[in-house]
Tab-separated table of C-alpha atoms in Angstrom:
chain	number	residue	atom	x	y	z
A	1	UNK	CA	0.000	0.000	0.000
A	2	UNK	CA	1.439	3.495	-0.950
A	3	UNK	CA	2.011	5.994	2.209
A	4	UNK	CA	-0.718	8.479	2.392
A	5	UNK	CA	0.585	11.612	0.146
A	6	UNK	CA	-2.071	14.041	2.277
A	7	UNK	CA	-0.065	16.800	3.744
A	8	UNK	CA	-0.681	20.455	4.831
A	9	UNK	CA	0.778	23.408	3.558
A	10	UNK	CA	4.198	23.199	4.172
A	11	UNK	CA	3.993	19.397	4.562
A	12	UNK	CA	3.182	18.986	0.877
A	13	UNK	CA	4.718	16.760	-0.474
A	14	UNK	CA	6.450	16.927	-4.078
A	15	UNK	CA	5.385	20.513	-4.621
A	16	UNK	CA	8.418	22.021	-5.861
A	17	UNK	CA	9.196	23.300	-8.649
A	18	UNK	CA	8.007	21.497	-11.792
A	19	UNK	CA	11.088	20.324	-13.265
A	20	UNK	CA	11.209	21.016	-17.030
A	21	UNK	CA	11.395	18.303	-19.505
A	22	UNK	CA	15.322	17.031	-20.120
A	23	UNK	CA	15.798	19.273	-16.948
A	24	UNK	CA	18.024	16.785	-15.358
A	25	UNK	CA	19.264	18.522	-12.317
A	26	UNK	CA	15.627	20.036	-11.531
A	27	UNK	CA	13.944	16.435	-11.994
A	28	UNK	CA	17.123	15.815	-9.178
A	29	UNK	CA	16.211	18.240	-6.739
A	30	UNK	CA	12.415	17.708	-6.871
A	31	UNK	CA	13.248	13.778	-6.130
A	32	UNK	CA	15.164	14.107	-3.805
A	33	UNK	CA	12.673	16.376	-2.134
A	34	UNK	CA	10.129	13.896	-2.623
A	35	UNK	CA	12.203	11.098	-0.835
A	36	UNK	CA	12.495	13.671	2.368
A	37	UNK	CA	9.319	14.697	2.268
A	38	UNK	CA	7.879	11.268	2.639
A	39	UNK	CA	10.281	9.903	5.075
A	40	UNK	CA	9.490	13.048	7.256
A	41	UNK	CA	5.780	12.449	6.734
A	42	UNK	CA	5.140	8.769	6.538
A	43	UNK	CA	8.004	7.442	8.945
A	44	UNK	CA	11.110	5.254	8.295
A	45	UNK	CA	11.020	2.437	5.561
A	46	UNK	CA	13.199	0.264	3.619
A	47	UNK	CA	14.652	1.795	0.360
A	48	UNK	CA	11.888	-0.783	-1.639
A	49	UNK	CA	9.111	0.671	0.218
A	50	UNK	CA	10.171	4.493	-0.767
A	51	UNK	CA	10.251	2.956	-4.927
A	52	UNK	CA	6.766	1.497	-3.862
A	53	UNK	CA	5.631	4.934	-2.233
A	54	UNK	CA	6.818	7.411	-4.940
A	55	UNK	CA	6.237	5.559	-7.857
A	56	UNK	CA	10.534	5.786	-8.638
A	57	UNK	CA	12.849	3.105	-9.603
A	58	UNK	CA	14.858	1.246	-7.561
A	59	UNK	CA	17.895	2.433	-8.715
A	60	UNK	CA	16.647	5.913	-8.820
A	61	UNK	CA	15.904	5.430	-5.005
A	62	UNK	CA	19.479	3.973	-4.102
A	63	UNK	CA	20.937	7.078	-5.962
A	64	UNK	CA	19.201	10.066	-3.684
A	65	UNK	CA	18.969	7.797	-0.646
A	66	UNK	CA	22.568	7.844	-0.944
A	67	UNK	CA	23.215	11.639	-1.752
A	68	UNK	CA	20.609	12.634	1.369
A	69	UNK	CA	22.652	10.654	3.581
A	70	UNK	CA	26.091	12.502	2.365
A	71	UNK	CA	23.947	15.851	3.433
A	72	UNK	CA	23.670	14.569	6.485
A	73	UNK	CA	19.557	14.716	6.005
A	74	UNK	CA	19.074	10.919	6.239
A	75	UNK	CA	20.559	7.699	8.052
A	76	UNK	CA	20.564	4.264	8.334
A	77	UNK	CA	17.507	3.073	10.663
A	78	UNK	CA	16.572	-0.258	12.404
A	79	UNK	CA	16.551	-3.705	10.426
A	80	UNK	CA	13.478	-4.923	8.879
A	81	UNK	CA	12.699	-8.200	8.587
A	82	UNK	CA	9.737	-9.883	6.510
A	83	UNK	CA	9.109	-13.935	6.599
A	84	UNK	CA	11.813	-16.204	8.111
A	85	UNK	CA	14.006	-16.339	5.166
A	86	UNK	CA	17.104	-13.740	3.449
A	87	UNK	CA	18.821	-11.281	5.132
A	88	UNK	CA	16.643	-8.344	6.680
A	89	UNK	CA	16.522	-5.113	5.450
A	90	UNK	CA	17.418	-1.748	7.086
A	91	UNK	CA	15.066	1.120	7.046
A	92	UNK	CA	16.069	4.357	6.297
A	93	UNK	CA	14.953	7.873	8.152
A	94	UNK	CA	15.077	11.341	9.152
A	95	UNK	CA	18.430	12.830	10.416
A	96	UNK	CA	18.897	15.989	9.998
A	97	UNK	CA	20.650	17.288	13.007
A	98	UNK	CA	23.349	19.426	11.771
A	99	UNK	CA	20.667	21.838	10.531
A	100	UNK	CA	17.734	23.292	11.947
A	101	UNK	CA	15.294	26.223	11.561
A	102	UNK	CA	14.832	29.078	13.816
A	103	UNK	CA	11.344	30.834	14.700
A	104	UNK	CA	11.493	33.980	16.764
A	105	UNK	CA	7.763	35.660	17.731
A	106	UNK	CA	7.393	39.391	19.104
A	107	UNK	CA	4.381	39.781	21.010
A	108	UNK	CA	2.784	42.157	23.723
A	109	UNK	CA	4.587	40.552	26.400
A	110	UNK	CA	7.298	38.523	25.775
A	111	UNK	CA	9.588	37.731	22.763
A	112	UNK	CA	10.945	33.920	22.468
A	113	UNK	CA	12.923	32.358	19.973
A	114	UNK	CA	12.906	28.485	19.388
A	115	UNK	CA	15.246	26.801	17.227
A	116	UNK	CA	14.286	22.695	16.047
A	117	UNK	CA	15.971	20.410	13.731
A	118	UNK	CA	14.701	17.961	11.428
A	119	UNK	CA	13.629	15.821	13.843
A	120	UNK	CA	11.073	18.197	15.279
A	121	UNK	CA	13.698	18.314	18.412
A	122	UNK	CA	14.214	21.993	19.851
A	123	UNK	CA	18.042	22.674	19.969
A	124	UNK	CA	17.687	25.639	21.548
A	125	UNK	CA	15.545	28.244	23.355
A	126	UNK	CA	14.987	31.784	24.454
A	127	UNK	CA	12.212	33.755	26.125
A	128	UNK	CA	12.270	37.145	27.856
A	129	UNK	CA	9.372	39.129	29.214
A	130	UNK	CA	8.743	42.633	26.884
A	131	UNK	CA	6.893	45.667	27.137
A	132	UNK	CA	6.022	46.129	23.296
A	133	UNK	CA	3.603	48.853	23.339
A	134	UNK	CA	5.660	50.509	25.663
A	135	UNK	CA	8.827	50.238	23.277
A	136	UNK	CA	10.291	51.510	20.099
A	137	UNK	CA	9.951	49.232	17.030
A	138	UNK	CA	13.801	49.576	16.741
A	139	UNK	CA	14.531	49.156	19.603
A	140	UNK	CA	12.623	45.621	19.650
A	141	UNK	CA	14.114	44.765	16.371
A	142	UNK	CA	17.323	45.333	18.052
A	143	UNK	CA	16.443	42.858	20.876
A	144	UNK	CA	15.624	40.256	18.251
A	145	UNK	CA	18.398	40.861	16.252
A	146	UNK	CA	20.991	40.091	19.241
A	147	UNK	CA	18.970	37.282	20.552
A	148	UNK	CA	19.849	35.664	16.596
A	149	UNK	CA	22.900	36.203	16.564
A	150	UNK	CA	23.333	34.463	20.147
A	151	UNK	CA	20.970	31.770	18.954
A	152	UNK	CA	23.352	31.398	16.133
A	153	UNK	CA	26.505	31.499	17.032
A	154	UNK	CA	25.319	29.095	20.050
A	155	UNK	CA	23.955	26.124	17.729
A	156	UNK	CA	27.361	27.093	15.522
A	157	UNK	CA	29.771	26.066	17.749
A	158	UNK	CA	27.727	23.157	18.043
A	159	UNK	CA	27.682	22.218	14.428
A	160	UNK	CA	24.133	23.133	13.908
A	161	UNK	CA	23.502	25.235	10.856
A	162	UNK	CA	20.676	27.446	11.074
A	163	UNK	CA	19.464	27.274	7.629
A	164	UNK	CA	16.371	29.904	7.661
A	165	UNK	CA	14.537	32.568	10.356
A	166	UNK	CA	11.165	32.995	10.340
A	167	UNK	CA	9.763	35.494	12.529
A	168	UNK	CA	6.152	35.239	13.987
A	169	UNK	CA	4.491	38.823	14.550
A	170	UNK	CA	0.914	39.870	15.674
A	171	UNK	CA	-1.491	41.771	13.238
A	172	UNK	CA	-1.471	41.946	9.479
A	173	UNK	CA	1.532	41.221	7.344
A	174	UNK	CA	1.813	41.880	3.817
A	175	UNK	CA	2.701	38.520	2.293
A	176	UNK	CA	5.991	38.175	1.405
A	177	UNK	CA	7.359	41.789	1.855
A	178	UNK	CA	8.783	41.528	4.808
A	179	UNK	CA	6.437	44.642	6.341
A	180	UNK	CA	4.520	44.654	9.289
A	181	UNK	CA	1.456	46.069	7.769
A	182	UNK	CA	-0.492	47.064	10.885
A	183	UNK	CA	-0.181	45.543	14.654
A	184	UNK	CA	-2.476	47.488	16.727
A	185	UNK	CA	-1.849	45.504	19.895
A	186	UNK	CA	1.962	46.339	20.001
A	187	UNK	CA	1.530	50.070	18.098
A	188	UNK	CA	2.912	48.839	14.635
A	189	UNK	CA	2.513	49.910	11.574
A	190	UNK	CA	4.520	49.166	8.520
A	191	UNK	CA	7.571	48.291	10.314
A	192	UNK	CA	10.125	46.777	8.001
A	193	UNK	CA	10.581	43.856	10.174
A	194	UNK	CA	12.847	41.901	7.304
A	195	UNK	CA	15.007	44.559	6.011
A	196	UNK	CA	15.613	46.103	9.758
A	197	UNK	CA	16.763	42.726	10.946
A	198	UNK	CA	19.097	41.793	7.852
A	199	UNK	CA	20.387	45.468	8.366
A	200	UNK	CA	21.628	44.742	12.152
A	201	UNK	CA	22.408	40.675	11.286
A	202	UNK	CA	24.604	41.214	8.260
A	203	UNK	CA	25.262	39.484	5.054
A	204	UNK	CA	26.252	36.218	6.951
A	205	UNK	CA	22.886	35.621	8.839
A	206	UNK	CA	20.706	33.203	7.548
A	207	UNK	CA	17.774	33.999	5.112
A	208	UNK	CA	14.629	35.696	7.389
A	209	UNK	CA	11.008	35.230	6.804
A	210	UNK	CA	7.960	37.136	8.271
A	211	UNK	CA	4.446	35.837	8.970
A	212	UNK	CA	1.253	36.080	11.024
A	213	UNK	CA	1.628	34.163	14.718
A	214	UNK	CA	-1.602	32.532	14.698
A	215	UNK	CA	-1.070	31.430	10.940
A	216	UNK	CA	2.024	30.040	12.512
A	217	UNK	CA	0.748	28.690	15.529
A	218	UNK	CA	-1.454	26.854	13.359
A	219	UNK	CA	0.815	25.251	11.510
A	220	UNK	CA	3.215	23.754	14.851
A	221	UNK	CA	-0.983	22.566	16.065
A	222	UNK	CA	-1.136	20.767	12.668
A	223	UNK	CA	2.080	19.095	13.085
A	224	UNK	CA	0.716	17.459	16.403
A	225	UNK	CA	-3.377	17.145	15.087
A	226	UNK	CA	-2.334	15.272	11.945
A	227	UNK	CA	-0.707	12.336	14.367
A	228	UNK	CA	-4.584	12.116	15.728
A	229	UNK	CA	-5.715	12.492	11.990
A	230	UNK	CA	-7.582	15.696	12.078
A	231	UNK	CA	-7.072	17.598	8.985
A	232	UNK	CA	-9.553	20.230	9.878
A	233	UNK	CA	-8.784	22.790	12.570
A	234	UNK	CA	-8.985	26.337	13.771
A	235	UNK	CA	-6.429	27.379	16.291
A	236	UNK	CA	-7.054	30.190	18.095
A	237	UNK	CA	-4.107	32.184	20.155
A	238	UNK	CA	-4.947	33.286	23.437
A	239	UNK	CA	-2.669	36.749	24.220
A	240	UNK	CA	-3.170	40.410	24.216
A	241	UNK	CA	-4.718	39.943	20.947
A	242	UNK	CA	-7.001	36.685	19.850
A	243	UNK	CA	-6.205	35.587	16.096
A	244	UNK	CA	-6.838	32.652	14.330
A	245	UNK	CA	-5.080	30.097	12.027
A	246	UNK	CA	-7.622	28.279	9.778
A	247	UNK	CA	-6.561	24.465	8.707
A	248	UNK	CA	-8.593	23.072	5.933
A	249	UNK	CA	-8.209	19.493	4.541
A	250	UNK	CA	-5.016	20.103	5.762
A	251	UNK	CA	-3.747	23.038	4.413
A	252	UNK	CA	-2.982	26.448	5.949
A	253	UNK	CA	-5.755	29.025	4.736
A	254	UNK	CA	-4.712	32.126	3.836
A	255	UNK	CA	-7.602	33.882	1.457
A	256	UNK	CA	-6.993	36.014	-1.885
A	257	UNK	CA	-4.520	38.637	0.099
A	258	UNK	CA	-3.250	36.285	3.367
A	259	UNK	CA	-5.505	37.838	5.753
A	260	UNK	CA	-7.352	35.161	6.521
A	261	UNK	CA	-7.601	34.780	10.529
A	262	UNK	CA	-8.565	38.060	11.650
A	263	UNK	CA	-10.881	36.760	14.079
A	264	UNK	CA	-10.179	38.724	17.196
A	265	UNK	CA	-11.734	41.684	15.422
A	266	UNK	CA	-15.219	40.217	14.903
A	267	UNK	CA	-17.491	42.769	16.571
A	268	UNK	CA	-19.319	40.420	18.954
A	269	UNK	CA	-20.591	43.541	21.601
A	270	UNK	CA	-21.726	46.120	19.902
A	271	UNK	CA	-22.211	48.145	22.995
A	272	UNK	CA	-18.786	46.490	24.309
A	273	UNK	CA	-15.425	47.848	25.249
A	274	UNK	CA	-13.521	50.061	23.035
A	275	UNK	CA	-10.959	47.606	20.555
A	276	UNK	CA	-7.322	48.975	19.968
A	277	UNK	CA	-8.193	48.597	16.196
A	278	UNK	CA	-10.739	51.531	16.693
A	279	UNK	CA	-13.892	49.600	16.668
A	280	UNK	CA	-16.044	48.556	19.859
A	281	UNK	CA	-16.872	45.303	21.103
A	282	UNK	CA	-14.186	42.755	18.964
A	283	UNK	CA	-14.010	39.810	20.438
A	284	UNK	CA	-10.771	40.624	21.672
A	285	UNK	CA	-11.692	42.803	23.935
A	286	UNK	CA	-14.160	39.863	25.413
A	287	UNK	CA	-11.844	37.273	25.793
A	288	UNK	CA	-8.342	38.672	25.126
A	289	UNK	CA	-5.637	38.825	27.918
A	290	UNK	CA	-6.000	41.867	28.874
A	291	UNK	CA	-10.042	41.687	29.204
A	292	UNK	CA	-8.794	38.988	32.073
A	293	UNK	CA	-6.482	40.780	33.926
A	294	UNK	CA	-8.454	43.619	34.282
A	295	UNK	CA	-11.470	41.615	35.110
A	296	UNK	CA	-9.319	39.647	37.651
A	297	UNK	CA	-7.239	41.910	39.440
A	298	UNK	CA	-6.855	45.679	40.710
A	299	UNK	CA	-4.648	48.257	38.550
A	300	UNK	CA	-1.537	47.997	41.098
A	301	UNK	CA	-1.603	43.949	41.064
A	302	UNK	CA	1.334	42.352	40.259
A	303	UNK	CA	-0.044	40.204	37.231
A	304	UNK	CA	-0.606	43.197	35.570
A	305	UNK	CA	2.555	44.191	35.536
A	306	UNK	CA	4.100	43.750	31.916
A	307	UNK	CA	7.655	43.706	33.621
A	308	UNK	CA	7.091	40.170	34.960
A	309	UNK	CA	6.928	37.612	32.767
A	310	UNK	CA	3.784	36.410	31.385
A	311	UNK	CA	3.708	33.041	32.637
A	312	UNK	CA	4.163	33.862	35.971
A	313	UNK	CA	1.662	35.816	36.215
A	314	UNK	CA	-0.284	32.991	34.927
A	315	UNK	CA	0.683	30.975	37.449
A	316	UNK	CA	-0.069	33.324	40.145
A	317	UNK	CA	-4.148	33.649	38.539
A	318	UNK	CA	-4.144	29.705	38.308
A	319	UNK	CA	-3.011	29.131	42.090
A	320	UNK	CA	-6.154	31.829	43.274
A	321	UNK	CA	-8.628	30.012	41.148
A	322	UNK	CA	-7.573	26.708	42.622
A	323	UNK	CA	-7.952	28.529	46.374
A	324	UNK	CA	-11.204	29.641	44.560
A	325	UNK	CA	-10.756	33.682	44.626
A	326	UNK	CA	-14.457	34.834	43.647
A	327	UNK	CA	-12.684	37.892	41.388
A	328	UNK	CA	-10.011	35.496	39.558
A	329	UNK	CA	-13.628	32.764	38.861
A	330	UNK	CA	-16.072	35.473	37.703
A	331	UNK	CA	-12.968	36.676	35.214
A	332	UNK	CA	-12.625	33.202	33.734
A	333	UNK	CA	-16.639	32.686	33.810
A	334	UNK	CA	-16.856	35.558	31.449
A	335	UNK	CA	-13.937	34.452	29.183
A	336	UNK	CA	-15.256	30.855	29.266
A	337	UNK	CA	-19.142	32.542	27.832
A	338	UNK	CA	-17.199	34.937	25.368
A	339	UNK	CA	-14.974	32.166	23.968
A	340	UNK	CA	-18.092	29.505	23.489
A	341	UNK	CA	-19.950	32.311	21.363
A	342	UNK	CA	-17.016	32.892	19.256
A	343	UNK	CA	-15.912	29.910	18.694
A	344	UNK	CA	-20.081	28.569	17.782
A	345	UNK	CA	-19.623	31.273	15.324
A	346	UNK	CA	-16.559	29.943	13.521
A	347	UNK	CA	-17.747	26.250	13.676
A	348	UNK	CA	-21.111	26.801	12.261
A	349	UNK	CA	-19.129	28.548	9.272
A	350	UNK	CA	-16.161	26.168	8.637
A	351	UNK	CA	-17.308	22.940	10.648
A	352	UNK	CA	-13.341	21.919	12.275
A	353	UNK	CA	-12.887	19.030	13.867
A	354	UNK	CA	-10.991	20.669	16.426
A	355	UNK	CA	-10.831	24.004	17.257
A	356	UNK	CA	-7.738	24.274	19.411
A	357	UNK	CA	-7.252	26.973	22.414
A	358	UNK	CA	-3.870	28.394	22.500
A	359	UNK	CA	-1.595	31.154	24.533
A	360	UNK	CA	-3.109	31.765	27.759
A	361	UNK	CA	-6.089	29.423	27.478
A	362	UNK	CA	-3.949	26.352	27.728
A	363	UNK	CA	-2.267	28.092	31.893
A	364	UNK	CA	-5.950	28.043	32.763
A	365	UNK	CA	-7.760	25.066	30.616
A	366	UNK	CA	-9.000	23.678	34.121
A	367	UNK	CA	-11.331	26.545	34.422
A	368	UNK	CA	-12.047	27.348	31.368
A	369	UNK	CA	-12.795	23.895	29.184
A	370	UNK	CA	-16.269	22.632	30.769
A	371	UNK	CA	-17.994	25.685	30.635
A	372	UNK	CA	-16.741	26.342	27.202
A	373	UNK	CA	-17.189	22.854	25.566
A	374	UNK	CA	-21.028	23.664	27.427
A	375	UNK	CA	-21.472	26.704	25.974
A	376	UNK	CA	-20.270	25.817	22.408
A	377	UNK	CA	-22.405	22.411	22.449
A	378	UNK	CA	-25.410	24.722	23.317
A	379	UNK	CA	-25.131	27.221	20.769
A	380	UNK	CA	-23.464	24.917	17.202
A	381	UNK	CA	-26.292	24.939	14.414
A	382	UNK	CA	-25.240	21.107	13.303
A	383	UNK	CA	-26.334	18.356	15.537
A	384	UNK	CA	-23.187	16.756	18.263
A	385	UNK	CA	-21.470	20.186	17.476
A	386	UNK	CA	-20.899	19.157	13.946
A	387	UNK	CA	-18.117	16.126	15.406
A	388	UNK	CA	-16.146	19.746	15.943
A	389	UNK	CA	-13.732	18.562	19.656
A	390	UNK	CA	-12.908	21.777	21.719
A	391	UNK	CA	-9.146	20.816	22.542
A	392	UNK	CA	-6.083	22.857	24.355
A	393	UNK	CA	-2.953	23.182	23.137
A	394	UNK	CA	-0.036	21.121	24.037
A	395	UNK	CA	2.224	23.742	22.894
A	396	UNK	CA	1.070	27.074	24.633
A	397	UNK	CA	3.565	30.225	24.130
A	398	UNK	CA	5.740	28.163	22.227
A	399	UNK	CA	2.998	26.972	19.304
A	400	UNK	CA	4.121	30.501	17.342
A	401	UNK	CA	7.822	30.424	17.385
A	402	UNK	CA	7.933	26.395	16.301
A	403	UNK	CA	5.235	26.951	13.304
A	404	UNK	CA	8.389	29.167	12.730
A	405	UNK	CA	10.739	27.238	12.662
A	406	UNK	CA	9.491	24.177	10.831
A	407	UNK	CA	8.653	26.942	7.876
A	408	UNK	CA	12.193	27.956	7.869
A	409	UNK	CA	12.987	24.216	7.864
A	410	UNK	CA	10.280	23.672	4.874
A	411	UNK	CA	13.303	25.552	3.172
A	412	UNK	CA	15.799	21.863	3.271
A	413	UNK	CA	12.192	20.048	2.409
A	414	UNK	CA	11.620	21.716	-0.946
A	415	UNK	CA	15.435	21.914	-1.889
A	416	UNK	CA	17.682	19.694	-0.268
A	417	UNK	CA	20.694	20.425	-2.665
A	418	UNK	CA	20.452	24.495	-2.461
A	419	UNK	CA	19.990	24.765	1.158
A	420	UNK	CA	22.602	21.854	2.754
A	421	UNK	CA	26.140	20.931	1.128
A	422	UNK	CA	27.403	17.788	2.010
C-alpha cells in the first residue's frame, strides 16, 4: 500500500518546482525532495518501500537515498525483517541534526525564539518578558536581532547550521514583503521587520522570513493534530490579541490577500469595550488577555505588571482560582461565555474538527474547558457540534515560534541540494 501523500501546507509533499522536460538537475532536486518529504511524513522504511511509495525506480531510489545521507539529512535506521528467510533489510529515516530552523515571535509581552531540527527536536531556546507597546519598534528589532545572533553562534559552535529565520508577529503582514502592515496591539505599523533585521544581522545571517503568529501557531498545532488524523482545525491564540489560524483538509488558509484569521476583530458587543483597532466590542476585547487581567485583578496587582513575565503571572491567577478567589472565577466565567460564542460562530461557518485553544487558554484550561465545551455544544447549528472537539494546546507560548521554525525548515524540504552541502 502506498504511504498516504495528504499533507498540509508546508507538509506537501512533491510541490516544488516542476522540473522542465530534459531538466536533469531540476527532476534531481524535486526527487530528492520527494524522498524527504515522505520519510518526514510517513516514517522510516526500507529503500523498496520508498520505490513502492513514490512511484521511482529502484535504482533511482538507491541514488538520492545515498546523496541525502552525504547531506547529512538521512541515516541508516533499524533492520526490517519480513518472513523467516534472506537477510533483513534496514530502514532508512530522518536525520537531519546538523541543521535546523529558527522561529522567533514578538508579542505584547514577551519575545521567544525556538530553534528545532529535522527531527522536530528543539536545539535551543529563548524567552524574555517585553513591554512592546511601551517600546520603540527599533529598539525591539534590536532585541531580536541580538537574541539571533546568540541563537546562532550558540547552535554554531555546536555544528548546527541554522538554515532559515522565520519570525512570527501579531497583526497583518503583507505577504511576502517583509512589512509589518499594521499591529495594533503592540503600536505597529509598517515596520520593516525583514530589512531592519538583515540590516543589524549582516550578510552572513541566515535567510529571514515574516508571517502572522496565529497562521504560525497553526501550523506547529497541525504538526501534532495530523498524528490524531484531524485535517480540519482552527487554532485560536490566546494573548493580548485573539487571532486565528484556519486548517482546511489540511492546508494552511490564507484567502486572496493572506488575511485570513482576523478573528479577534469580529465585533461580537456592539455596545462592548472600546478595541485597539478603533472599533467597539471585537471579540478581543471579550476574551483577550487583557479583558482577564483587568477583570481579575486591581490596577496595582502584580499580574498586571508587563515587567514580569507572562507566565508567571499565569501561574499566580491559576493558584487563586484553585484557592477559589471569587474575582479570579467570575474573570474566567466571562472568558469561558465569550470564547463559546465565538468559537459557535466559527464552527457553524467552517465545521473543524478541532478548534484548538492556544496562549493563555492552555495556563488556565482547568477553568475554562467545561464551561466552554457547554457553551459551544449549546449554541453549534449542526447536531453533536458538527463532530467539531474543543481541545487545548499542548504547545502554549511556544505553538508561534515552532510553526516558525518548521517553515524555515520547509526551506531543506523543498530543496535539499540548495539549502545543505554535504
Amino acid at each position: 500500500m502506498k504511504a498516504d501523500l495528504r499533507g498540509a501546507g508546508i507538509r506537501d509533499l512533491g510541490r516544488s518546482r516542476v522540473p522542465r522536460a530534459g531538466d536533469r538537475a531540476s527532476l534531481r532536486r524535486a526527487n530528492l525532495s520527494l524522498v524527504l518529504r515522505l520519510l518526514r511524513d510517513a516514517g522510516p522504511r526500507p529503500r523498496a518501500q520508498i520505490a513502492a511509495d513514490t512511484g521511482l525506480p529502484k535504482a533511482t531510489i538507491t541514488h538520492l537515498v545515498a546523496e541525502l545521507m552525504e547531506r547529512g539529512l538521512i541515516r541508516e535506521g533499524a533492520a526490517e525483517r519480513h518472513g523467516s528467510v534472506g537477510r533483513p533489510g534496514r530502514t532508512v529515516e530522518i536525520d537531519g541534526r546538523t541543521v535546523c530552523g529558527i522561529g522567533v515571535e514578538i508579542n505584547v509581552a514577551y519575545l521567544s525564539l525556538i530553534a528545532v531540527d529535522l527531527r522536530g527536536e528543539v536545539t535551543a531556546r529563548h524567552r524574555a518578558p517585553l513591554d512592546a507597546r511601551g517600546s520603540e519598534p527599533a529598539d525591539i528589532l534590536d532585541r531580536m536581532a541580538e537574541a539571533i545572533g546568540e541563537a546562532c553562534t550558540s547552535l554554531g559552535e555546536r555544528g548546527i547550521d541554522p538554515v532559515a529565520v522565520t519570525v512570527a508577529a501579531p497583526g497583518v503582514i503583507k505577504t511576502g514583503s517583509g512589512v509589518v502592515s499594521y499591529a495594533p496591539n503592540i503600536g505597529w505599523q509598517d515596520v520593516a521587520v525583514v530589512d531592519g533585521l538583515r540590516e543589524r544581522l549582516g550578510p552572513g545571517a541566515p535567510p529571514i522570513g515574516l508571517e502572522n503568529d496565529a497562521k504560525l501557531g497553526a501550523v506547529a498545532e497541525y504538526l501534532v493534530a495530523a498524528s490524531a488524523d484531524i485535517h480540519d482545525l482552527i487554532y485560536i491564540t490566546g494573548e493580548t490579541g485573539v487571532g486565528g489560524g484556519i486548517i482546511s483538509d489540511g492546508r494552511l488558509l490564507q484567502g486572496s490577500a493572506g488575511f485570513a484569521g482576523e478573528i479577534g476583530h469580529m465585533p461580537l458587543a456592539p455596545d462592548g469595550a472600546p478595541c485597539v483597532c478603533g472599533r467597539v466590542g471585537c471579540w478581543e476585547t471579550i476574551v483577550g488577555l487583557t479583558a482577564l487581567l483587568h477583570r481579575a485583578a486591581p490596577p496595582h496587582d502584580p499580574v498586571r505588571d508587563p515587567a514580569v513575565d507572562l507566565e508567571e503571572r499565569l501561574t499566580v491567577l491559576r493558584r487563586r482560582a484553585d484557592a477559589g478567589d471569587a474575582a479570579t472565577l467570575a474573570a474566567l466565567g466571562r472568558i469561558a461565555d465569550g470564547l463559546a460564542l465565538g468559537v459557535a460562530l466559527l464552527a457553524d461557518v467552517l465545521n473543524p474538527r478541532a478548534v484548538v485553544l492556544g496562549g493563555y487558554f492552555t495556563h488556565l484550561g482547568d477553568h475554562l474547558t467545561d464551561r466552554v465545551r457547554a457553551g459551544f455544544a449549546a449554541r453549534v447549528m449542526a447536531p453533536e457540534a458538527g463532530g467539531c472537539e474543543i481541545m487545548l494546546s499542548s504547545l502554549g507560548f511556544s505553538a508561534a515560534a515552532r510553526g516558525g521554525a518548521h517553515l524555515a525548515l520547509d526551506r531543506v524540504f523543498q530543496d535539499p541540494i540548495g539549502t545543505v552541502t554535504p
